[in-house]
Amino acid sequence: MRQTLPTVVIVGGGFGGLNAARALRGAPVQVVLVDRNNYHLFQPLLYQVATAGLEPEQIAKPVRAILRGQKNFDFRMMDVRGVDFARRQLETSAGPLAYDFLVLAPGGETNFFGLEAMERHGFGLKDIPDAITIRNHVLTCFERAMLESDPERRRALLTFVVVGGGPTGVEMAGALSELIRLVLVKDYPRLNIKDVRILLLEATDKLLAAMPERLREAAGRTLWRKWIEVRFSATVADFDGERVRLKSGEVIPAHTVIWAAGVRATPLNAALGLPAARQGRIPVEPTLQVRGHPEVYIIGDAAYHEENGEPLPLVAPVAIQMGKAVARNIARSLRGKPLEPFRYRDQGTLATIGRNAAVAHVFGVNWSGFPAWVMWLVVHIIQLIGFRNKLFVLLNWAWDYFFYERAARLITRE
Ligand SMILES: Cc1cc2nc3c(=O)[nH]c(=O)nc-3n(C[C@H](O)[C@H](O)[C@H](O)COP(=O)(O)OP(=O)(O)OC[C@H]3O[C@@H](n4cnc5c(N)ncnc54)[C@H](O)[C@@H]3O)c2cc1C
């Protein structure tokens, strides 16, 4: 009689889930990956879709195409709403789904910190529809500014506020500045470029807090050179779609606020009924198992795990390494071997601020300017999934670099 293999259900085809599924290739299990989207998304380049530099399909790939050759793999597109731990089954938009092992990797969502007005009028950046919405909005602001006769209203349409001085905020502000100052300036020769303002608001007194001081200062100088007004200790209190009010009382007329100030766990975490830590992330054992449910693992942005007294950051390498570690532990538990604790190998951080400008702290060495920018390009091309995506992104970047163009500046209906 044919023996049925244990089923490993993985929720989320992001960095964590996809790497767990791949690493289970040779294991004696049936892998079922579940996602509400049919694609894996390379989130680190989302800001380039938002600023008309890349097309969405260049930074995403269907999960079925990525894992087509893996015999023990199956994909189901559905929304996971909860988990019945006692019955060992998921509650999904397509009915229950049973598991023997469960790997939860549903990632995070934009954290507006309870600022409802910002949630309504501001723009988060977490998935492809967010990026397209920002692209459409920014380009529409320019079209509306062309038709606006009132100079104050025109300046408000051309004022772009980015909130959050972490890597996403810095990269977004830099890319927005280049889109406007190098490309849109040619499309809208009748608009006065002096009417354009880009502000980067940071609530603390530091940009890129995880970087060494020398690199933080280099990043700040580069942003100023790109005409980006960097404001420290600037906390947003309200935004009505036309005016941003800061906690200090200052009001900035602006039609665009891009919120890059934080991430929290997805609503699925709250639906699990498990105790949660900061940002709604769920504390896991050193083996990445959920306390009291040894057959359930949580990884990536959804998991809370400390090393040396500090929580691990919400970055792709943590999710990737956790995905691989979980696959190893599932294989070990099937062989009756003790599970291994997870240890994160931090290889460093990188952030680009536009052409020829980046900062990198890699393997303890600081890089800035052109060498850091080349390193950033190489790392991102290597990490992108699929040869076609690598090729098209490289071609796009080369075209933009030499011809000061942005191919994807279409305003599309949503
Ligand atoms: C704009 C942006 C820029 C970033 N830049 C960088 C960077 O430069 N470097 C870096 O290291 N990190 C960066 N990050 C962070 C990095 O992308 C995340 O840490 C990483 O994606 C986390 O991986 P994950 O597997 O936990 O979740 P994700 O990659 O977010 O994947 C989660 C998956 O779960 C699915 N899902 C969620 N809920 C459900 C549900 N209920 N049912 C079914 N499916 C569900 C989602 O559709 C998604 O496919 C960036 C993030 C953003 C948003």
Coordinates of C-alpha atoms and ligand atoms in Angstrom, one line a residue:
M1 CA 0.0 0.0 0.0
R2 CA 1.3 3.5 -0.9
Q3 CA 2.1 5.5 2.2
T4 CA 0.7 9.1 2.3
L5 CA 3.3 11.7 3.0
P6 CA 2.8 14.2 5.9
T7 CA 1.5 17.5 4.5
V8 CA 3.4 20.7 5.2
V9 CA 1.1 23.7 4.6
I10 CA 3.0 27.0 4.1
V11 CA 1.0 30.3 4.4
G12 CA 2.6 33.1 2.3
G13 CA 4.7 32.9 -0.8
G14 CA 7.0 35.8 0.2
F15 CA 10.7 35.6 1.1
G16 CA 10.1 33.2 4.1
G17 CA 7.5 30.9 2.7
L18 CA 9.0 30.5 -0.8
N19 CA 12.4 29.6 0.7
A20 CA 10.8 27.1 3.1
A21 CA 9.0 25.5 0.2
R22 CA 12.2 25.3 -1.9
A23 CA 14.3 23.9 0.9
L24 CA 11.7 21.1 1.4
R25 CA 12.3 19.9 -2.2
G26 CA 14.0 16.6 -1.2
A27 CA 12.1 16.0 2.1
P28 CA 9.6 13.1 2.4
V29 CA 6.6 15.5 2.6
Q30 CA 3.9 17.0 0.4
V31 CA 4.3 20.8 0.4
V32 CA 1.2 23.0 -0.1
L33 CA 1.9 26.7 -0.4
V34 CA -1.1 29.0 0.1
D35 CA -1.2 32.7 -0.8
R36 CA -3.9 35.3 -1.6
N37 CA -1.8 36.4 -4.5
N38 CA -0.5 34.1 -7.2
Y39 CA 2.9 35.7 -7.3
H40 CA 6.1 36.2 -5.2
L41 CA 6.9 39.9 -4.9
F42 CA 10.3 41.4 -4.6
Q43 CA 9.3 44.2 -2.2
P44 CA 12.7 46.0 -2.0
L45 CA 12.1 47.3 -5.5
L46 CA 8.4 48.3 -5.0
Y47 CA 9.4 52.0 -4.7
Q48 CA 10.8 51.8 -8.3
V49 CA 7.4 50.8 -9.5
A50 CA 5.9 53.7 -7.5
T51 CA 8.3 56.1 -9.2
A52 CA 7.7 54.8 -12.7
G53 CA 11.1 53.2 -13.0
L54 CA 10.0 49.6 -13.3
E55 CA 6.9 47.7 -14.4
P56 CA 5.2 45.5 -11.7
E57 CA 5.8 42.3 -13.6
Q58 CA 9.5 42.9 -13.5
I59 CA 9.7 42.5 -9.8
A60 CA 7.2 39.7 -9.3
K61 CA 6.8 36.1 -10.6
P62 CA 4.0 33.6 -10.4
V63 CA 4.7 31.1 -7.6
R64 CA 3.6 28.2 -9.8
A65 CA 6.3 29.2 -12.4
I66 CA 9.0 29.5 -9.7
L67 CA 8.4 26.0 -8.2
R68 CA 7.1 24.2 -11.4
G69 CA 9.8 21.6 -11.3
Q70 CA 9.4 20.6 -7.7
K71 CA 7.5 17.3 -7.6
N72 CA 6.3 17.5 -4.0
F73 CA 4.9 21.0 -4.4
D74 CA 1.4 22.3 -4.9
F75 CA 0.0 25.9 -4.8
R76 CA -3.4 27.1 -3.8
M77 CA -4.5 30.7 -4.2
M78 CA -6.7 31.5 -1.2
D79 CA -7.1 33.8 1.7
V80 CA -6.3 32.3 5.1
R81 CA -8.6 33.6 7.8
G82 CA -7.6 31.6 10.9
V83 CA -6.2 28.3 12.2
D84 CA -8.0 25.6 14.2
F85 CA -4.9 24.3 16.1
A86 CA -6.9 21.5 17.8
R87 CA -8.1 20.0 14.5
R88 CA -4.9 20.9 12.7
Q89 CA -6.6 22.8 9.8
L90 CA -6.7 26.2 8.3
E91 CA -9.8 28.2 7.8
T92 CA -9.6 29.7 4.3
S93 CA -11.7 31.5 1.7
A94 CA -12.1 28.1 -0.1
G95 CA -13.0 26.0 3.0
P96 CA -10.8 24.1 5.5
L97 CA -7.3 22.8 4.7
A98 CA -5.7 20.1 6.8
Y99 CA -2.0 20.1 7.8
D100 CA 0.5 17.9 9.6
F101 CA 3.0 20.7 9.8
L102 CA 2.2 24.4 9.4
V103 CA 4.6 27.2 8.5
L104 CA 3.0 30.7 8.9
A105 CA 4.8 33.3 6.8
P106 CA 2.1 35.9 6.1
G107 CA 4.5 38.9 6.4
G108 CA 3.4 42.4 7.5
E109 CA 1.3 45.4 6.4
T110 CA 1.8 49.2 6.6
N111 CA 1.6 50.4 10.2
F112 CA -0.2 53.8 10.4
F113 CA 0.1 53.8 14.2
G114 CA -3.6 54.5 14.6
L115 CA -3.5 57.7 12.5
E116 CA -6.9 57.2 10.7
A117 CA -6.6 60.3 8.6
M118 CA -3.3 59.0 7.2
E119 CA -4.8 55.6 6.5
R120 CA -7.5 57.4 4.5
H121 CA -5.5 60.0 2.6
G122 CA -1.9 58.9 2.8
F123 CA -0.2 56.1 0.7
G124 CA 1.3 53.0 2.2
L125 CA 3.7 50.9 0.1
K126 CA 3.4 47.2 0.6
D127 CA 2.1 45.5 -2.5
I128 CA 1.8 46.1 -6.3
P129 CA -1.6 48.0 -6.1
D130 CA -0.1 50.4 -3.6
A131 CA 2.8 51.2 -5.9
I132 CA 0.6 51.7 -8.9
T133 CA -1.7 54.0 -6.9
I134 CA 1.3 56.1 -5.9
R135 CA 2.6 56.3 -9.5
N136 CA -0.8 57.3 -10.8
H137 CA -1.3 59.9 -8.1
V138 CA 2.2 61.5 -8.5
L139 CA 1.8 61.8 -12.3
T140 CA -1.8 63.1 -11.9
C141 CA -0.6 65.8 -9.5
F142 CA 1.7 67.0 -12.3
E143 CA -1.2 67.0 -14.8
R144 CA -3.4 68.8 -12.4
A145 CA -0.7 71.3 -11.6
M146 CA -0.5 72.1 -15.3
L147 CA -4.2 73.1 -15.3
E148 CA -4.1 75.0 -12.0
S149 CA -4.0 78.8 -12.2
D150 CA -3.8 79.5 -8.4
P151 CA 0.0 79.4 -7.5
E152 CA -0.5 78.3 -3.9
R153 CA -2.7 75.4 -5.0
R154 CA -0.2 74.5 -7.7
R155 CA 2.6 74.4 -5.2
A156 CA 0.6 72.2 -2.9
L157 CA 0.0 69.8 -5.8
L158 CA 3.8 69.7 -6.4
T159 CA 4.7 69.1 -2.7
F160 CA 5.5 65.5 -1.9
V161 CA 6.0 64.4 1.7
V162 CA 7.7 61.1 2.5
V163 CA 7.3 60.0 6.2
G164 CA 10.0 57.8 7.7
G165 CA 13.7 58.0 7.5
G166 CA 14.4 54.3 7.3
P167 CA 15.7 52.6 4.0
T168 CA 12.2 52.6 2.3
G169 CA 11.7 56.4 3.0
V170 CA 15.2 57.4 2.0
E171 CA 15.0 55.3 -1.2
M172 CA 11.5 56.5 -2.0
A173 CA 12.5 60.2 -1.5
G174 CA 15.6 59.8 -3.7
A175 CA 13.8 58.1 -6.5
L176 CA 10.9 60.6 -6.4
S177 CA 13.4 63.5 -6.7
E178 CA 15.1 61.9 -9.7
L179 CA 11.8 61.1 -11.4
I180 CA 10.8 64.8 -11.1
R181 CA 14.2 66.6 -11.5
L182 CA 15.6 64.4 -14.3
V183 CA 12.5 63.2 -16.2
L184 CA 9.2 65.1 -15.5
V185 CA 11.0 68.4 -15.9
K186 CA 11.3 67.5 -19.6
D187 CA 7.6 66.4 -19.8
Y188 CA 6.3 69.6 -18.2
P189 CA 8.6 72.4 -19.5
R190 CA 6.0 75.0 -18.6
L191 CA 5.9 74.1 -14.9
N192 CA 8.4 76.0 -12.7
I193 CA 10.6 73.3 -11.1
K194 CA 11.1 75.7 -8.1
D195 CA 7.5 75.0 -7.2
V196 CA 8.4 71.4 -6.5
R197 CA 9.2 70.4 -3.0
I198 CA 10.1 67.0 -1.6
L199 CA 10.2 66.6 2.2
L200 CA 11.5 63.6 4.1
L201 CA 10.1 63.7 7.7
E202 CA 11.7 61.7 10.4
A203 CA 10.3 61.6 14.0
T204 CA 13.7 60.9 15.6
D205 CA 17.0 62.7 15.1
K206 CA 18.5 60.0 12.8
L207 CA 18.1 58.7 9.2
L208 CA 18.8 55.0 8.6
A209 CA 19.1 54.2 12.3
A210 CA 20.6 50.8 11.7
M211 CA 23.6 52.3 9.8
P212 CA 26.9 53.6 11.3
E213 CA 27.0 57.4 11.9
R214 CA 29.4 58.1 9.0
L215 CA 27.0 56.5 6.5
R216 CA 23.9 58.2 8.1
E217 CA 25.7 61.5 7.5
A218 CA 26.6 60.6 3.9
A219 CA 23.0 59.7 3.2
G220 CA 21.8 63.0 4.7
R221 CA 24.2 65.0 2.5
T222 CA 23.2 63.1 -0.6
L223 CA 19.5 63.8 0.0
W224 CA 20.2 67.5 0.4
R225 CA 22.1 67.4 -2.9
K226 CA 19.0 65.9 -4.5
W227 CA 16.9 68.9 -3.2
I228 CA 15.2 66.8 -0.6
E229 CA 14.3 68.8 2.6
V230 CA 15.1 66.4 5.5
R231 CA 13.4 67.3 8.7
F232 CA 14.3 65.6 12.0
S233 CA 12.0 65.4 15.1
A234 CA 9.1 66.0 12.7
T235 CA 6.0 63.9 13.7
V236 CA 2.9 63.9 11.6
A237 CA -0.3 64.6 13.6
D238 CA -2.9 64.9 10.8
F239 CA -3.4 64.9 7.0
D240 CA -6.6 65.8 5.2
G241 CA -5.5 65.1 1.7
E242 CA -4.4 68.8 1.1
R243 CA -2.5 69.8 4.3
V244 CA -0.1 67.9 6.6
R245 CA -0.2 69.1 10.2
L246 CA 2.9 68.3 12.3
K247 CA 2.8 67.8 16.1
S248 CA 4.8 71.1 16.4
G249 CA 1.7 72.9 14.9
E250 CA 3.4 73.6 11.5
V251 CA 1.1 73.1 8.5
I252 CA 2.5 72.0 5.1
P253 CA 0.2 72.3 2.1
A254 CA 0.7 69.0 0.2
H255 CA -1.5 66.7 -1.7
T256 CA 0.8 63.7 -1.4
V257 CA 2.0 61.9 1.7
I258 CA 3.8 58.6 1.3
W259 CA 3.9 56.7 4.6
A260 CA 7.1 54.7 5.0
A261 CA 7.2 54.9 8.8
G262 CA 6.5 51.4 9.9
V263 CA 5.3 47.9 9.4
R264 CA 3.2 45.6 11.6
A265 CA 2.1 42.0 11.4
T266 CA -0.8 41.1 9.1
P267 CA -4.3 40.7 10.5
L268 CA -3.9 36.9 10.3
N269 CA -1.6 37.1 13.4
A270 CA -4.4 38.7 15.5
A271 CA -6.9 36.0 14.3
L272 CA -4.6 33.2 15.6
G273 CA -5.5 33.9 19.2
L274 CA -1.9 33.7 20.3
P275 CA -0.2 36.2 22.6
A276 CA 1.5 38.9 20.5
A277 CA 4.6 41.1 21.0
R278 CA 5.5 44.4 19.5
Q279 CA 3.9 45.2 16.1
G280 CA 1.5 42.3 16.5
R281 CA 4.4 39.8 15.9
I282 CA 4.1 36.4 17.6
P283 CA 6.9 35.3 19.8
V284 CA 8.4 32.0 18.7
E285 CA 10.7 29.4 20.4
P286 CA 14.4 29.5 19.4
T287 CA 13.5 26.6 17.0
L288 CA 10.8 29.0 15.4
Q289 CA 8.0 26.8 16.8
V290 CA 4.9 28.3 18.4
R291 CA 4.8 27.7 22.1
G292 CA 2.4 24.8 22.9
H293 CA 2.0 23.8 19.2
P294 CA 5.2 22.1 18.2
E295 CA 3.9 21.3 14.7
V296 CA 3.4 25.0 13.9
Y297 CA 6.2 27.4 13.0
I298 CA 6.1 31.2 12.4
I299 CA 8.7 33.0 10.3
G300 CA 9.6 36.3 8.8
D301 CA 7.9 39.6 9.6
A302 CA 5.1 37.7 11.4
A303 CA 7.5 36.2 14.0
Y304 CA 9.0 37.9 17.0
H305 CA 12.4 36.5 17.9
E306 CA 15.2 38.2 19.9
E307 CA 18.9 37.7 19.6
N308 CA 21.3 39.4 22.0
G309 CA 18.4 41.1 23.7
E310 CA 17.2 42.8 20.4
P311 CA 14.3 41.8 18.2
L312 CA 15.4 40.6 14.7
P313 CA 14.6 43.3 12.1
L314 CA 11.8 43.1 9.5
V315 CA 14.0 42.4 6.5
A316 CA 14.2 39.9 3.7
P317 CA 17.4 38.0 4.9
V318 CA 15.8 37.2 8.2
A319 CA 12.7 35.7 6.5
I320 CA 14.9 33.8 3.9
Q321 CA 17.1 32.3 6.6
M322 CA 14.1 31.4 8.8
G323 CA 12.4 29.7 5.8
K324 CA 15.5 27.5 5.3
A325 CA 15.9 26.8 9.0
V326 CA 12.2 25.7 9.4
A327 CA 12.6 23.3 6.4
R328 CA 15.7 21.8 8.1
N329 CA 13.8 21.4 11.4
I330 CA 10.8 19.8 9.8
A331 CA 13.1 17.3 8.1
R332 CA 14.9 16.7 11.4
S333 CA 11.7 16.1 13.3
L334 CA 10.6 13.5 10.7
R335 CA 13.9 11.7 11.3
G336 CA 13.3 11.9 15.1
K337 CA 16.3 14.2 15.6
P338 CA 16.4 17.1 18.0
L339 CA 15.5 20.5 16.4
E340 CA 18.2 23.2 16.0
P341 CA 17.8 26.7 17.3
F342 CA 17.7 29.5 14.7
R343 CA 20.7 32.0 14.5
Y344 CA 20.5 35.0 12.2
R345 CA 23.7 35.7 10.1
D346 CA 23.6 39.4 9.6
Q347 CA 25.4 40.3 6.3
G348 CA 24.7 44.0 6.5
T349 CA 22.4 46.7 5.1
L350 CA 22.3 48.7 2.0
A351 CA 20.2 51.7 0.8
T352 CA 20.4 53.6 -2.5
I353 CA 19.5 57.3 -2.9
G354 CA 19.5 57.4 -6.6
R355 CA 22.1 57.3 -9.4
N356 CA 25.7 56.8 -8.3
A357 CA 24.6 57.2 -4.7
A358 CA 24.1 54.6 -2.0
V359 CA 25.3 53.6 1.5
A360 CA 26.3 50.1 2.5
H361 CA 27.4 48.5 5.7
V362 CA 28.4 45.0 4.6
F363 CA 30.4 42.4 6.6
G364 CA 31.4 45.3 9.0
V365 CA 32.8 47.5 6.2
N366 CA 31.3 50.9 5.3
W367 CA 30.8 51.9 1.7
S368 CA 29.3 55.1 0.3
G369 CA 28.8 56.8 -3.1
F370 CA 29.5 55.0 -6.4
P371 CA 31.0 51.7 -5.0
A372 CA 28.1 51.3 -2.7
W373 CA 25.7 52.0 -5.5
V374 CA 27.3 49.3 -7.8
M375 CA 27.1 46.9 -4.8
W376 CA 23.4 47.7 -4.4
L377 CA 22.8 47.1 -8.1
V378 CA 24.6 43.7 -8.1
V379 CA 22.9 42.5 -4.8
H380 CA 19.4 43.4 -6.1
I381 CA 19.9 41.8 -9.5
I382 CA 21.2 38.6 -8.0
Q383 CA 18.3 38.4 -5.5
L384 CA 15.6 39.1 -8.1
I385 CA 13.8 35.9 -9.0
G386 CA 13.8 34.7 -12.6
F387 CA 16.3 35.3 -15.4
R388 CA 13.7 37.3 -17.4
N389 CA 13.2 39.7 -14.5
K390 CA 16.9 40.1 -14.0
L391 CA 17.4 40.9 -17.7
F392 CA 14.5 43.3 -18.0
V393 CA 15.4 45.2 -14.8
L394 CA 19.0 45.5 -15.9
L395 CA 18.0 46.8 -19.3
N396 CA 15.5 49.2 -17.8
W397 CA 18.2 50.6 -15.4
A398 CA 20.8 50.9 -18.1
W399 CA 18.2 52.8 -20.3
D400 CA 17.2 55.1 -17.5
Y401 CA 20.9 55.7 -16.6
F402 CA 22.1 56.7 -20.0
F403 CA 18.9 58.4 -21.4
Y404 CA 17.5 60.0 -18.2
E405 CA 14.2 58.3 -18.9
R406 CA 11.5 56.4 -16.9
A407 CA 9.6 54.1 -19.2
A408 CA 6.6 53.3 -17.0
R409 CA 5.2 56.8 -16.5
L410 CA 1.6 56.0 -17.5
I411 CA -1.4 57.1 -15.6
T412 CA -3.6 54.0 -15.6
R413 CA -7.2 53.5 -14.4
E414 CA -7.5 51.6 -11.2
Ligands
LIG1 C1 8.6 48.9 0.3 C2 9.4 47.9 1.0 C3 10.8 47.9 0.8 C4 11.6 47.0 1.5 N1 13.0 47.0 1.3 C5 13.7 46.1 1.8 C6 15.1 46.0 1.6 O1 15.6 46.8 0.8 N2 15.9 45.0 2.1 C7 15.3 44.1 2.9 O2 16.0 43.2 3.4 N3 14.0 44.1 3.2 C8 13.2 45.1 2.7 N4 11.8 45.1 3.0 C9 11.3 44.1 4.0 C10 11.1 42.7 3.4 O3 10.4 42.8 2.1 C11 10.3 41.9 4.4 O4 11.0 41.8 5.5 C12 10.1 40.5 3.8 O5 9.2 40.6 2.6 C13 9.4 39.6 4.8 O6 9.2 38.3 4.3 P1 8.0 37.4 4.7 O7 8.1 36.1 4.0 O8 7.8 37.4 6.2 O9 6.7 38.2 4.2 P2 6.3 38.7 2.7 O10 7.5 38.7 1.8 O11 5.6 40.0 3.0 O12 5.2 37.7 2.2 C14 4.0 37.4 2.8 C15 3.1 36.7 1.9 O13 2.0 36.3 2.6 C16 0.8 36.5 1.8 N5 -0.3 36.6 2.8 C17 -0.4 37.5 3.8 N6 -1.6 37.3 4.5 C18 -2.2 36.3 3.9 C19 -3.4 35.6 4.2 N7 -4.2 35.9 5.2 N8 -3.8 34.6 3.3 C20 -3.0 34.2 2.3 N9 -1.8 34.8 2.0 C21 -1.4 35.8 2.8 C22 1.1 37.8 1.1 O14 0.3 37.9 -0.1 C23 2.6 37.6 0.8 O15 2.8 37.0 -0.5 C24 11.0 46.0 2.3 C25 9.6 46.0 2.5 C26 8.8 46.9 1.8 C27 7.4 46.9 2.0

